[in-house]
Each structure stands twice: as C-alpha cells, then as structure tokens.
Amino acid sequence: MTLAEIRKQFPILEQQVNGKPLIYFDNGATAQKPLAVIHSIDDYYQKYNSNIHRGVHHLSQLATNRYEESRDILQKFVNARKNYEIIFTAGTTGGINLVASSFGKKFLDKGDEVIISAMEHHSNIVPWQMICEERGANLRVIPINDKGELIYEEYIKLLSHRTKLVAITHISNTMGTINPVRKMIVNAHEIGAKVLIDAAQSVPHMKLDVQELDCDFLVFSAHKMFGPTGVGVLYGKEELLNEMPPYQGGGDMIKEVTFEKTTYNCLPHKFEAGTPNIAGGIATAEAVKFMNEVGFDFIEHQEHELLTYATKRLSEIEGVRIIGTSSNKASVISFVVAGTHPFDVGTLLDQMGIAVRTGHHCTQPLMNFFGIPGTIRASFAFYNTKEEVDVFIAAIKKAIMMLS
Ligand code: PLP
C-alpha cells in the first residue's frame, strides 16, 4: 500500500477542522481507525450480535468463534506460546490493575519491593502504590537523566533479593524514549524478579515478540494500535497466570459454583469475568491484520522519517525546548515554548486544524522532574506526512507570534 492508499483507509483524516484540513498528531492518546476495524464493529452488531461462550445457538457460536479467532491472531501478533496466555482486558490500565492486584496478593509481602521508573504513566504508578500499601511492600523508582533516559546503573543498584517485580514502560508516552527492556528483563531475572512491560506505546510502532523479550507480563490497549477503545490485552506466562488468583469474580471465570465453594475456570477465562467487549475484541484482530498489511518495515521507516524531520525543524525555532532527547526514540515529540503555556499553544494549533495534546500526559512526576507544568506533544502514526509536519511548524511559528 502507498501512503495515499493507506490514508484512504482512514476516512476521519479527510475532514476539515476549524476550516482547515485536519492534521492529527495525537496518536499517542489514541490512534485513528481504518475502515476494516469500523466495518468489523458494524458487522458484529448488524449480523451476529450475541453473547459468547455460553450459547448453543448459531449466532452465539459465530460470535464465540470470531472472538476466539481474535485471541489466536493476538497470540501470533506478540508470539505467545499459547493462546490462553492472551487475556482480554479493558486496556493497558485494566491489565496493570489485574496484575498488581492478583500478583500482589499472591507474591508481595511486607518489605518486598516493586520497581518502576520516573517516566511511568500514572497507570503504571498508582496500581503499584495501592497494592504496595495494602501488602506493606515498597515502591522504588529508577531515576532518569536530563535527556529523559533511565540511569541504568541506578536500576542495577535497586535490584535486590527484595525485588519481586519490575514494571516498566517500553516507550515513554511523554518523551518517546525507548527503554532497553530486553537487557532490563535479563538483569531482573538474574535476581529472581518478574517483569511487566507496559507496551501501550510500543505495539503501534514496532513488532513485539514476548518469547524473545522473555517478559513475564506485557500489557497494551487496542485503541492505540488502530483498534477500538475499551479493549486491551494482558499477556502472561502460563505458569505464572496459573499460580495467580482470579482478579474479579463473576460469570465465565468459574467452573462450578455452590454457596459453600466455587472452583475457578482454566486460563484464559479465570481472568475474564463477565461479558466482555465482544465487538471490540473481534475488531482488534482487524487492527492487527491492518498493521501487518501495512508492514512494520514501512511503519518504522515512515515514523523514523517523520520524527527526524520534525525534530530538526522544531529545534530551529527560537524559544522551543524539546523535552526528551534520547538518541533512541519513537515518534513522539514533547516540547515547551519559552514564555507561553502549553495549553495556549495547543488551543491556537487547534484553531489551525492541528490536533496535539497538551498537559502532563498522565506523567506528573516526570513534569516535576523537568520543573514544568506540562508540554505540547505531537505524536505521529504511519499515516502522517512530511507535508503535515511543514504545516505544523508554520502553525507553531504563527502561534508564537500571536502569543508574544
Ligand atoms: N501506559 C502508557 C505508556 C500510556 O501511554 C497509556 C495511555 O496513554 C496507558 C498506559 C494507559 O492506557 P489506557 O488508558 O488505554 O488504559
């Protein structure tokens, strides 16, 4: 597919906003959906809406088959050993809360430690604070340097026999820093700790292989990888998931219920209580197929070009300071403009048809580290173009003039 053909698959990109062609640079918050995903959701509700797993009738079997096929596609997508190592969740936040609660109850005791980093999204901070408080465990934080990179020696120093889990983002949603997760997993395993990778920002940009990474858990959201909202995936190693208690009780997660005792269902159902987002789960497979069709070579190349070009052009503007200057970055650029508030710049860009995100990006501790209230963040997807970057750069110059 050419870039023009790819863009045709995203009808939302064709519209005007405030009288200007929409330029969508807020992909880090949520990505746009291709027609295949939109049609899949429509198809489900028009043709086979039905509850899964429990029905003998035709529609229920159709829906069950499609839902379970989607699990198989996701298994291949991240190269999990077994399809039941793929647990459907409500998203990255849902997956992290599941692991924090279930792993925490089973494996965290007084004095144990969980390690996170200074660049985590609130979703990968707060659930750990909550479970650590409940279990009498301690949260330790890997510091970062001024470029927005982890200070690796400090990570090594934090690892000890008390460490039970390292929960780390693969790519910073605010700065785009790509963390050396493969190496971090090896080091954590050497002292017997488990590792959870927050892949919310990496699945849309690079091919992941959980066996090669050897992570114990990996979580992501469908909506950031061109799928629907309200769906996500938790990958976990079979033996660990088997040892962990259920997270929520309800339908589908049980084998047998009496008032005296309940026995739990096997994987993956043990962790999937209640009716899930069926249409969303099915449409997630369409998002995966679409990304595979575009191809990760194309995705990585296109996004690298956009990142390099936009970084160069932005750096040339007086008063602009880029936050997060690691040499290993994904297509996310955060910046501040001297003498302006990010919110004001974002509002002016919106008037020119450009969607960016402003604020703390759910990383308040990171904002405190840099001593700023927030940033303006442009995050690119493979359907963005250099021409859009040119318009964006001209719009920033105009916004700076208007605000000075
Ligand atoms: N982790 C990271 C790195 C993110 O960027 C986000 C969302 O921005 C999340 C977690 C939370 O994802 P969700 O809101 O889809 O659960």
XYZ file of C-alpha atoms and ligand atoms in Angstrom:
420
model
C 0.000 0.000 0.000
C 1.202 3.507 -0.768
C 0.834 6.290 1.780
C -2.086 7.715 -0.220
C -3.795 4.291 -0.236
C -3.195 3.920 3.499
C -4.697 7.335 4.225
C -7.810 6.426 2.214
C -8.471 3.690 4.769
C -8.893 6.362 7.480
C -11.960 8.421 6.466
C -11.694 10.619 9.575
C -8.481 12.139 8.194
C -10.313 13.614 5.212
C -12.294 16.172 7.194
C -11.756 19.845 7.912
C -11.477 21.189 11.454
C -11.999 24.911 12.010
C -11.989 25.368 8.242
C -8.575 23.695 7.816
C -7.658 20.153 6.750
C -7.332 18.062 9.915
C -3.786 17.224 10.935
C -3.976 14.515 13.565
C -0.849 14.445 15.735
C -2.444 12.978 18.874
C -1.817 9.317 18.097
C -0.171 8.712 21.471
C -3.518 9.372 23.128
C -5.496 7.271 20.675
C -4.934 6.307 17.050
C -7.493 6.589 14.247
C -9.341 3.503 12.981
C -9.138 2.033 9.488
C -12.293 1.009 7.621
C -11.616 -2.675 8.324
C -11.964 -2.026 12.068
C -15.027 0.194 11.677
C -16.735 -2.351 9.376
C -15.951 -5.205 11.717
C -17.776 -3.492 14.616
C -20.710 -2.645 12.350
C -20.823 -6.231 11.070
C -20.968 -7.697 14.544
C -23.945 -5.580 15.600
C -25.755 -5.926 12.264
C -25.195 -9.631 11.702
C -24.241 -11.704 14.726
C -24.553 -9.749 17.974
C -24.770 -12.433 20.615
C -23.151 -13.387 23.915
C -20.132 -15.670 23.747
C -19.048 -18.981 25.289
C -22.389 -19.998 26.769
C -24.749 -20.283 23.825
C -25.524 -23.309 21.683
C -27.355 -21.248 19.086
C -25.932 -20.212 15.726
C -25.241 -16.528 16.476
C -23.546 -17.276 19.775
C -21.296 -19.812 18.109
C -20.405 -17.363 15.351
C -19.537 -14.668 17.879
C -17.566 -17.119 20.041
C -15.576 -18.354 17.059
C -14.722 -14.834 15.917
C -13.763 -13.763 19.448
C -11.518 -16.794 19.944
C -10.025 -16.343 16.459
C -9.082 -12.849 17.537
C -7.278 -14.298 20.555
C -5.323 -16.586 18.181
C -4.399 -13.632 15.971
C -3.193 -11.687 19.011
C -1.207 -14.715 20.152
C 0.625 -14.745 16.814
C 0.969 -10.958 16.854
C 3.070 -10.989 20.043
C 4.334 -14.561 19.538
C 2.936 -16.004 22.787
C 3.436 -19.755 23.246
C -0.243 -20.443 23.956
C -3.462 -18.678 23.003
C -4.639 -18.865 26.633
C -1.712 -16.683 27.659
C -3.657 -13.860 25.973
C -6.167 -12.373 28.427
C -8.631 -9.799 27.106
C -8.849 -6.727 29.345
C -10.381 -3.272 29.126
C -6.985 -1.802 28.172
C -3.492 -1.210 29.490
C -4.851 0.232 32.728
C -7.078 -2.824 33.161
C -4.157 -5.184 32.569
C -1.835 -3.452 35.045
C -4.537 -3.350 37.724
C -5.186 -7.052 37.175
C -1.522 -7.962 37.641
C -0.994 -5.553 40.565
C -3.955 -6.975 42.430
C -3.573 -10.659 41.599
C 0.235 -10.985 41.527
C 0.426 -8.627 44.501
C -1.904 -10.700 46.668
C -0.025 -13.879 45.873
C 3.608 -12.763 45.798
C 4.043 -9.431 47.634
C 4.783 -9.455 51.362
C 5.932 -6.928 53.925
C 9.292 -5.445 52.980
C 9.187 -6.690 49.370
C 9.820 -4.203 46.582
C 8.307 -3.257 43.235
C 10.483 -1.208 40.878
C 9.054 1.292 38.406
C 10.686 4.275 36.668
C 10.434 8.050 36.855
C 8.851 8.196 33.387
C 5.838 5.943 34.017
C 2.270 6.793 33.047
C 0.025 7.123 36.114
C -1.470 3.735 35.141
C 1.874 2.140 35.901
C 2.362 4.031 39.174
C -0.909 4.183 41.068
C -1.913 0.467 40.955
C 1.529 -0.381 42.401
C 1.209 2.266 45.109
C -2.170 0.817 46.052
C -1.046 -2.804 46.260
C 2.241 -1.916 47.984
C 0.304 -0.064 50.647
C -2.059 -2.994 51.085
C 0.735 -5.564 51.332
C 3.295 -3.499 53.284
C 5.665 -3.552 50.295
C 7.755 -0.636 48.999
C 7.805 1.099 45.644
C 11.236 2.025 44.285
C 11.788 4.374 41.339
C 14.574 4.251 38.727
C 15.731 7.850 38.175
C 16.256 9.429 34.743
C 18.795 11.874 33.318
C 18.162 15.231 31.637
C 17.744 13.555 28.236
C 14.859 11.523 29.631
C 16.737 8.212 29.715
C 16.835 5.721 32.572
C 20.048 5.834 34.598
C 20.914 2.175 34.139
C 23.466 1.936 36.989
C 20.749 3.114 39.366
C 18.427 0.384 38.121
C 21.103 -2.216 38.795
C 21.617 -0.789 42.296
C 17.886 -1.017 43.044
C 17.650 -4.703 42.120
C 17.916 -6.924 45.214
C 16.524 -10.085 46.792
C 13.606 -7.909 47.955
C 12.601 -7.067 44.360
C 9.550 -9.098 43.366
C 8.543 -7.221 40.243
C 9.845 -4.613 37.806
C 7.051 -2.752 35.980
C 8.463 -0.628 33.204
C 7.182 1.237 30.184
C 8.670 0.138 26.879
C 8.267 3.608 25.358
C 7.598 6.807 27.287
C 4.266 8.282 26.207
C 5.525 11.770 27.026
C 9.057 11.749 25.612
C 9.178 8.812 23.218
C 12.234 7.332 24.973
C 12.618 3.643 24.101
C 13.806 1.780 27.181
C 16.305 -1.110 26.955
C 13.703 -3.588 28.180
C 15.410 -6.736 26.882
C 18.501 -6.021 28.991
C 16.375 -4.942 31.962
C 14.490 -8.241 31.875
C 17.740 -10.245 31.868
C 19.015 -8.288 34.887
C 15.709 -8.646 36.771
C 15.565 -12.388 36.113
C 19.112 -12.810 37.423
C 17.860 -11.900 40.891
C 14.582 -13.810 40.506
C 12.242 -10.832 39.947
C 9.403 -10.867 37.409
C 8.931 -8.145 34.787
C 5.829 -6.425 33.419
C 6.223 -4.406 30.231
C 3.796 -1.564 29.584
C 3.668 -1.791 25.795
C 0.857 0.765 25.335
C 3.145 2.996 23.271
C 5.262 0.328 21.601
C 2.714 -2.010 19.954
C 1.667 0.597 17.370
C 5.266 1.271 16.346
C 7.310 -1.924 16.436
C 6.984 -5.687 16.180
C 6.994 -7.292 19.614
C 7.917 -10.859 20.485
C 7.189 -11.869 24.077
C 9.258 -15.045 23.813
C 12.275 -13.167 22.573
C 11.822 -10.464 25.215
C 11.172 -13.163 27.830
C 8.935 -10.740 29.764
C 6.598 -12.266 32.347
C 3.733 -9.897 31.573
C 3.059 -7.467 28.745
C 0.059 -5.151 28.501
C -1.375 -2.944 25.777
C -4.537 -1.178 24.590
C -6.244 -1.828 21.266
C -7.195 1.811 20.744
C -3.600 2.991 20.485
C -2.939 0.447 17.728
C -5.809 1.428 15.428
C -8.390 -0.760 17.198
C -11.405 0.163 19.334
C -11.456 1.679 22.826
C -12.344 -0.403 25.879
C -10.284 -3.454 24.857
C -6.766 -4.488 25.655
C -4.516 -7.445 26.145
C -2.601 -8.864 29.049
C -0.023 -11.428 28.015
C 1.272 -13.515 30.901
C 3.423 -16.621 31.115
C 1.205 -19.642 31.610
C 2.853 -20.928 34.799
C 2.611 -17.520 36.482
C -1.005 -16.919 35.460
C -1.870 -20.368 36.786
C -0.369 -19.540 40.156
C -2.181 -16.214 40.451
C -5.668 -15.905 41.999
C -8.597 -14.556 39.949
C -8.910 -10.771 39.827
C -12.673 -10.399 39.594
C -15.446 -12.871 40.353
C -18.459 -13.411 38.130
C -19.755 -15.308 35.129
C -17.379 -17.166 32.791
C -14.477 -17.297 35.281
C -15.936 -20.245 37.240
C -16.019 -23.997 36.767
C -18.629 -24.686 39.428
C -20.422 -22.524 41.970
C -22.177 -23.607 45.137
C -22.839 -21.423 48.170
C -20.186 -23.386 50.038
C -17.406 -23.287 47.466
C -16.548 -22.067 43.975
C -13.960 -23.606 41.691
C -12.364 -21.458 39.033
C -12.210 -21.860 35.292
C -8.942 -22.524 33.458
C -6.939 -19.908 31.534
C -7.790 -17.522 29.980
C -11.342 -17.498 31.381
C -10.181 -17.382 35.014
C -9.244 -13.744 34.393
C -12.171 -12.810 32.143
C -15.192 -12.428 34.416
C -18.408 -11.113 32.882
C -19.471 -10.265 29.346
C -16.532 -8.607 27.600
C -16.409 -6.023 24.810
C -17.136 -8.676 22.172
C -17.283 -6.411 19.111
C -14.133 -4.673 20.327
C -12.243 -7.916 20.861
C -13.137 -9.080 17.361
C -12.262 -5.726 15.773
C -8.856 -5.755 17.497
C -7.888 -8.641 15.215
C -8.741 -6.432 12.227
C -6.401 -3.757 13.589
C -3.617 -6.346 13.822
C -4.290 -7.564 10.274
C -4.216 -3.968 9.053
C -0.866 -3.230 10.716
C 0.560 -6.449 9.290
C -0.687 -5.452 5.847
C 0.949 -2.031 6.104
C 4.024 -3.834 7.422
C 6.290 -2.944 10.306
C 9.157 -2.097 7.939
C 7.024 0.629 6.408
C 5.697 1.762 9.813
C 9.157 2.070 11.358
C 10.651 3.767 8.305
C 7.836 6.296 7.893
C 7.725 7.187 11.584
C 11.508 7.499 11.809
C 11.466 9.935 8.883
C 8.710 11.997 10.499
C 10.451 12.052 13.877
C 13.829 13.072 12.435
C 12.342 15.728 10.180
C 10.027 17.219 12.814
C 12.786 17.237 15.472
C 15.138 19.089 13.132
C 12.524 21.669 12.098
C 11.279 22.218 15.659
C 14.818 22.654 17.028
C 15.329 25.520 14.577
C 12.514 27.565 16.152
C 13.737 30.055 18.724
C 12.287 29.516 22.189
C 11.366 25.856 21.594
C 12.809 23.334 24.059
C 12.341 19.651 23.335
C 11.647 17.526 26.429
C 13.172 14.087 25.963
C 16.223 13.990 23.736
C 17.289 10.357 23.949
C 19.008 9.015 20.835
C 16.649 6.030 20.961
C 13.164 7.445 20.469
C 9.803 6.558 18.974
C 7.706 9.069 17.053
C 6.703 11.283 19.971
C 7.955 14.855 20.465
C 7.203 16.856 23.570
C 8.231 20.469 23.780
C 7.679 23.737 25.577
C 7.847 27.241 24.157
C 9.526 29.934 26.242
C 7.108 32.494 27.666
C 3.963 30.541 26.724
C 1.702 27.996 28.397
C 1.300 24.650 26.532
C -2.464 24.979 26.745
C -2.429 28.320 24.861
C -0.208 26.942 22.092
C -2.412 23.821 21.812
C -5.568 25.938 21.552
C -4.098 28.060 18.761
C -2.937 24.935 16.901
C -6.470 23.548 17.169
C -7.808 26.711 15.552
C -5.482 25.897 12.650
C -6.860 22.348 12.388
C -3.975 20.635 14.190
C -4.686 18.143 16.988
C -1.895 17.835 19.543
C -2.029 17.020 23.244
C -1.098 19.494 25.940
C -0.659 18.995 29.673
C 1.089 16.488 31.895
C 0.157 13.413 29.782
C -0.604 11.415 32.962
C 3.071 11.689 33.933
C 3.017 14.289 36.696
C 6.190 13.021 38.424
C 8.024 13.443 35.105
C 6.751 17.021 34.780
C 8.002 17.689 38.323
C 11.415 16.302 37.349
C 11.661 18.774 34.457
C 10.109 21.558 36.546
C 7.357 22.298 34.015
C 3.540 22.241 34.264
C 3.157 20.329 31.021
C 4.291 20.048 27.417
C 2.872 20.241 23.925
C 3.082 16.731 22.495
C 2.972 15.758 18.839
C 2.788 12.000 18.329
C 2.892 10.566 14.818
C 1.462 7.471 13.173
C 2.424 5.900 9.844
C -0.402 7.760 8.064
C 1.094 11.166 8.881
C 3.117 13.033 6.268
C 6.079 15.404 5.982
C 3.738 17.971 4.437
C 1.674 17.861 7.628
C 4.859 18.473 9.625
C 5.554 21.547 7.456
C 2.088 22.949 8.188
C 2.591 22.163 11.889
C 5.925 24.017 12.002
C 4.437 27.073 10.282
C 1.493 26.957 12.717
C 3.799 26.907 15.740
C 5.710 29.914 14.422
C 2.383 31.705 13.933
C 1.181 30.730 17.434
C 4.422 32.046 18.969
C 3.950 35.351 17.147
C 0.350 35.602 18.325
C 1.306 34.881 21.933
C 4.304 37.210 22.117
N 0.716 3.366 29.677
C 1.135 4.218 28.756
C 2.607 4.290 28.437
C 0.226 5.021 28.071
O 0.644 5.866 27.135
C -1.153 4.920 28.393
C -2.139 5.792 27.742
O -1.832 6.896 27.321
C -1.546 3.992 29.356
C -0.590 3.247 29.987
C -2.987 3.802 29.707
O -3.676 3.283 28.612
P -5.270 3.114 28.636
O -5.817 4.455 29.042
O -5.608 2.735 27.243
O -5.579 2.061 29.636
